[in-house]
GROMACS .gro file of C-alpha atoms in nm:
model
  235
    1MET     CA    1  11.752   8.612   6.650
    2THR     CA    2  12.123   8.673   6.734
    3ASN     CA    3  12.236   8.481   7.066
    4HIS     CA    4  12.368   8.712   7.330
    5ILE     CA    5  12.375   8.523   7.616
    6GLU     CA    6  12.821   8.534   7.568
    7ALA     CA    7  12.822   8.873   7.660
    8LEU     CA    8  12.547   8.819   7.959
    9ARG     CA    9  12.725   8.543   8.058
   10GLU     CA   10  13.025   8.714   8.118
   11ILE     CA   11  12.858   9.090   8.246
   12ILE     CA   12  12.645   8.846   8.546
   13GLU     CA   13  12.959   8.663   8.609
   14THR     CA   14  13.228   8.942   8.642
   15ARG     CA   15  12.935   9.166   8.862
   16ARG     CA   16  13.076   9.230   9.232
   17SER     CA   17  12.960   9.392   9.466
   18VAL     CA   18  13.296   9.666   9.491
   19ARG     CA   19  13.330   9.790   9.839
   20ARG     CA   20  13.545  10.036   9.734
   21PHE     CA   21  13.595  10.298   9.408
   22THR     CA   22  13.907  10.522   9.255
   23ASP     CA   23  13.872  10.897   9.224
   24GLU     CA   24  13.746  10.778   8.833
   25GLU     CA   25  13.416  10.994   8.759
   26ILE     CA   26  13.118  10.798   8.527
   27PRO     CA   27  13.060  11.004   8.239
   28ARG     CA   28  12.724  11.220   8.280
   29GLU     CA   29  12.560  10.986   7.913
   30VAL     CA   30  12.705  10.666   8.077
   31ILE     CA   31  12.484  10.710   8.383
   32GLU     CA   32  12.169  10.920   8.212
   33GLU     CA   33  12.172  10.558   7.985
   34CYS     CA   34  12.242  10.280   8.265
   35LEU     CA   35  11.938  10.472   8.445
   36ARG     CA   36  11.755  10.385   8.048
   37LEU     CA   37  11.844  10.077   8.085
   38ALA     CA   38  11.706  10.039   8.434
   39ILE     CA   39  11.343  10.180   8.367
   40LEU     CA   40  11.337   9.836   8.055
   41ALA     CA   41  11.273   9.623   8.399
   42PRO     CA   42  10.934   9.486   8.424
   43ASN     CA   43  10.708   9.625   8.684
   44SER     CA   44  10.409   9.585   8.839
   45SER     CA   45  10.155   9.648   8.599
   46ASN     CA   46  10.306   9.892   8.450
   47LEU     CA   47  10.276  10.148   8.670
   48GLN     CA   48  10.634  10.164   8.791
   49PRO     CA   49  10.611  10.259   9.134
   50TRP     CA   50  11.055  10.363   9.100
   51GLU     CA   51  11.223  10.673   9.189
   52PHE     CA   52  11.630  10.741   9.098
   53TYR     CA   53  11.780  11.037   9.304
   54VAL     CA   54  12.094  11.025   9.142
   55VAL     CA   55  12.414  11.208   9.350
   56SER     CA   56  12.729  11.292   9.209
   57SER     CA   57  12.805  11.625   9.417
   58GLU     CA   58  13.088  11.612   9.674
   59ASN     CA   59  12.868  11.762   9.936
   60GLU     CA   60  12.554  11.599   9.914
   61ARG     CA   61  12.733  11.230   9.836
   62LYS     CA   62  12.911  11.297  10.189
   63GLN     CA   63  12.599  11.345  10.345
   64LEU     CA   64  12.459  11.030  10.236
   65ALA     CA   65  12.820  10.866  10.313
   66ALA     CA   66  12.714  10.963  10.727
   67ALA     CA   67  12.361  10.826  10.638
   68CYS     CA   68  12.500  10.465  10.509
   69PHE     CA   69  12.729  10.436  10.829
   70GLN     CA   70  13.061  10.560  10.677
   71GLN     CA   71  13.075  10.220  10.384
   72ARG     CA   72  13.357  10.291  10.175
   73ALA     CA   73  13.098  10.222   9.922
   74ALA     CA   74  12.900  10.486   9.953
   75LYS     CA   75  13.199  10.685  10.118
   76THR     CA   76  13.412  10.651   9.785
   77ALA     CA   77  13.163  10.653   9.541
   78ALA     CA   78  13.180  10.832   9.218
   79VAL     CA   79  12.789  10.815   9.171
   80LEU     CA   80  12.488  10.744   9.434
   81ILE     CA   81  12.180  10.676   9.333
   82ALA     CA   82  11.912  10.600   9.550
   83VAL     CA   83  11.664  10.371   9.394
   84VAL     CA   84  11.309  10.466   9.625
   85GLY     CA   85  10.999  10.315   9.576
   86ARG     CA   86  10.694  10.533   9.579
   87SER     CA   87  10.347  10.347   9.787
   88LYS     CA   88  10.078  10.632   9.630
   89SER     CA   89  10.206  10.656   9.326
   90TRP     CA   90  10.017  10.432   9.094
   91LYS     CA   91   9.672  10.597   9.033
   92GLU     CA   92   9.897  10.851   8.932
   93ASN     CA   93  10.087  10.661   8.680
   94ALA     CA   94   9.729  10.449   8.583
   95GLN     CA   95   9.633  10.793   8.417
   96LYS     CA   96   9.936  10.895   8.289
   97LEU     CA   97   9.896  10.560   8.151
   98LEU     CA   98   9.599  10.612   7.922
   99ASN     CA   99   9.627  10.968   7.919
  100GLU     CA  100   9.999  10.867   7.700
  101TRP     CA  101   9.896  10.531   7.533
  102PRO     CA  102   9.962  10.555   7.178
  103GLY     CA  103   9.653  10.531   6.934
  104ASP     CA  104   9.355  10.447   7.063
  105ILE     CA  105   9.362  10.275   7.337
  106PRO     CA  106   9.157   9.901   7.330
  107PRO     CA  107   8.862   9.916   7.601
  108ALA     CA  108   9.052   9.586   7.790
  109VAL     CA  109   9.331   9.828   7.881
  110GLU     CA  110   9.086  10.137   7.947
  111SER     CA  111   8.861   9.883   8.205
  112TYR     CA  112   9.218   9.738   8.400
  113TYR     CA  113   9.319  10.122   8.466
  114THR     CA  114   9.064  10.291   8.514
  115LYS     CA  115   8.836  10.038   8.730
  116THR     CA  116   9.090   9.699   8.792
  117VAL     CA  117   9.347   9.904   8.925
  118LYS     CA  118   9.114  10.093   9.177
  119LEU     CA  119   9.004   9.745   9.294
  120LEU     CA  120   9.320   9.639   9.407
  121TYR     CA  121   9.557   9.903   9.527
  122THR     CA  122   9.294  10.145   9.678
  123GLN     CA  123   9.393  10.068  10.052
  124GLY     CA  124   9.110  10.369  10.214
  125PRO     CA  125   9.133  10.637  10.505
  126LEU     CA  126   9.345  10.439  10.757
  127GLY     CA  127   9.310  10.097  10.571
  128ILE     CA  128   9.004  10.036  10.592
  129LEU     CA  129   8.920   9.964  10.238
  130GLY     CA  130   9.266   9.763  10.252
  131PHE     CA  131   9.145   9.558  10.544
  132ALA     CA  132   8.757   9.537  10.393
  133ARG     CA  133   8.932   9.393  10.109
  134LYS     CA  134   9.132   9.160  10.300
  135ILE     CA  135   8.844   8.977  10.478
  136MET     CA  136   8.606   8.976  10.171
  137MET     CA  137   8.941   8.783  10.026
  138THR     CA  138   8.971   8.572  10.237
  139VAL     CA  139   8.653   8.465  10.218
  140VAL     CA  140   8.617   8.415   9.818
  141GLY     CA  141   8.919   8.240   9.832
  142LEU     CA  142   8.763   7.905  10.015
  143PHE     CA  143   8.616   7.913   9.673
  144ARG     CA  144   8.873   8.001   9.413
  145PRO     CA  145   9.248   8.162   9.341
  146VAL     CA  146   9.198   8.541   9.438
  147PRO     CA  147   9.436   8.803   9.460
  148ARG     CA  148   9.613   8.839   9.828
  149GLY     CA  149   9.755   9.136   9.833
  150PRO     CA  150   9.823   9.407   9.836
  151PHE     CA  151   9.563   9.495  10.117
  152SER     CA  152   9.803   9.761  10.384
  153LYS     CA  153   9.991  10.051  10.336
  154GLN     CA  154  10.293   9.779  10.396
  155GLY     CA  155  10.179   9.574  10.144
  156MET     CA  156  10.218   9.886   9.903
  157GLN     CA  157  10.549   9.853  10.037
  158THR     CA  158  10.630   9.512   9.941
  159TRP     CA  159  10.470   9.578   9.592
  160ALA     CA  160  10.645   9.855   9.534
  161ALA     CA  161  11.041   9.708   9.645
  162LYS     CA  162  10.987   9.415   9.391
  163THR     CA  163  10.961   9.645   9.084
  164CYS     CA  164  11.228   9.885   9.216
  165ALA     CA  165  11.449   9.553   9.264
  166LEU     CA  166  11.453   9.476   8.957
  167ALA     CA  167  11.493   9.773   8.772
  168ALA     CA  168  11.845   9.825   9.064
  169GLU     CA  169  11.944   9.474   8.913
  170ASN     CA  170  11.850   9.661   8.555
  171LEU     CA  171  12.074   9.951   8.651
  172MET     CA  172  12.385   9.788   8.818
  173LEU     CA  173  12.418   9.534   8.535
  174ALA     CA  174  12.412   9.809   8.312
  175LEU     CA  175  12.700  10.005   8.521
  176LYS     CA  176  12.911   9.659   8.389
  177ALA     CA  177  12.849   9.688   8.083
  178HIS     CA  178  12.981  10.053   8.035
  179GLY     CA  179  13.334   9.875   8.233
  180TYR     CA  180  13.197  10.040   8.594
  181ASP     CA  181  13.109   9.872   8.900
  182SER     CA  182  12.857   9.921   9.169
  183CYS     CA  183  12.778   9.803   9.520
  184PRO     CA  184  12.411   9.781   9.658
  185MET     CA  185  12.342   9.897  10.001
  186GLU     CA  186  12.072   9.814  10.254
  187GLY     CA  187  12.298   9.987  10.586
  188PHE     CA  188  12.171  10.360  10.648
  189ASP     CA  189  11.933  10.565  10.791
  190GLU     CA  190  11.588  10.556  10.644
  191LYS     CA  191  11.499  10.873  10.820
  192ARG     CA  192  11.838  11.058  10.681
  193VAL     CA  193  11.813  10.949  10.384
  194ARG     CA  194  11.443  11.126  10.356
  195LYS     CA  195  11.603  11.432  10.488
  196ILE     CA  196  11.918  11.490  10.271
  197LEU     CA  197  11.708  11.413   9.964
  198GLY     CA  198  11.350  11.520  10.005
  199TYR     CA  199  11.112  11.278   9.932
  200PRO     CA  200  10.761  11.260   9.888
  201SER     CA  201  10.528  11.163  10.196
  202ASP     CA  202  10.475  10.842   9.992
  203ALA     CA  203  10.828  10.810   9.900
  204PHE     CA  204  11.041  10.493  10.069
  205THR     CA  205  11.488  10.389  10.013
  206VAL     CA  206  11.456  10.000   9.876
  207MET     CA  207  11.835  10.049   9.832
  208MET     CA  208  12.141  10.270   9.806
  209ILE     CA  209  12.375  10.151   9.499
  210GLY     CA  210  12.745  10.367   9.476
  211ALA     CA  211  12.881  10.313   9.155
  212GLY     CA  212  13.223  10.371   8.977
  213LYS     CA  213  13.524  10.272   8.866
  214GLY     CA  214  13.605   9.935   9.093
  215ALA     CA  215  13.930   9.996   9.263
  216ALA     CA  216  14.213   9.697   9.280
  217ASP     CA  217  14.119   9.593   9.626
  218GLY     CA  218  13.768   9.680   9.585
  219ILE     CA  219  13.647   9.338   9.632
  220TYR     CA  220  13.714   9.209  10.003
  221TYR     CA  221  13.615   8.853   9.955
  222PRO     CA  222  13.585   8.561   9.698
  223ARG     CA  223  13.179   8.525   9.536
  224MET     CA  224  13.032   8.211   9.781
  225ARG     CA  225  12.717   8.112   9.748
  226PHE     CA  226  12.523   7.771   9.768
  227ASP     CA  227  12.470   7.461   9.594
  228SER     CA  228  12.190   7.506   9.360
  229LYS     CA  229  12.009   7.191   9.532
  230HIS     CA  230  11.958   7.402   9.820
  231HIS     CA  231  11.730   7.669   9.647
  232VAL     CA  232  11.619   7.474   9.299
  233PHE     CA  233  11.372   7.277   9.307
  234GLU     CA  234  11.110   7.016   9.018
  235VAL     CA  235  10.786   7.025   9.149
   0.00000   0.00000   0.00000
C-alpha cells in the first residue's frame, strides 16, 4: 500500500484560514472535483444529510458577503460555498439508498433502512415521538447501553451538522491540494443567507466557506495551538 503521509502532512500543515483572496478565479472543474471529494466524507448511516450551495456570480456573492457582515474572507472570495445540513432528508435518502443499491440488497441492510433508521430518527408531530423515545431510552439505559439521541429537532440538526463538518474539512483540504485556499465562517445572518439561497424548510447553514487564491496578506496571524497534553488523554 502506498504511503501518502508526507503529502497529507503538507496539505494539513499548510492549510490556513485565509482572510483575503486575490482576483484569480477557481476553474469550475476544480470546484466540482473538490465537491466530489467532499461528499466522500464519512457520514452517519450513509444518509448524507448535506447540501452545498456554490455561489460564484458577483451579485449573489455581494449579497452573501453582506450577510456575512462584510468579512474580507467573504468579500474577496472567488467562490462562496454554503455547507448546509438537512435534518429531515434522512427518510428520502434511506429509500434512495435502497433504490440505488448495487445488486441484491442484503436483508440486514434492508431491515436497517426500513426499520431501524425510522426508529432512530422519526420525531413525530411536535416532537412527541422523539420525547417518548427519550423517556423509553432513559429507562432502558439504566440496565444497558442505548442510543441517547437524537430526540428532538435540535438533536437532528446536531446530527446533520456533525456529518457536514466532516465534508467541509474534506472540501477545504481538497482545495488546498489543488493550490487554492479557504476560510470557514460561522459569522453570518442565518435568516438572510436562507433568503438569498432559498433553502428547503429543514435546511440550515453549518458554515460558509470562502475559497480562492490566497493573497500575500491573507493570513493575519501565526497559527497557535495549545500543547496536546491539554486535549489528548490516555484512558
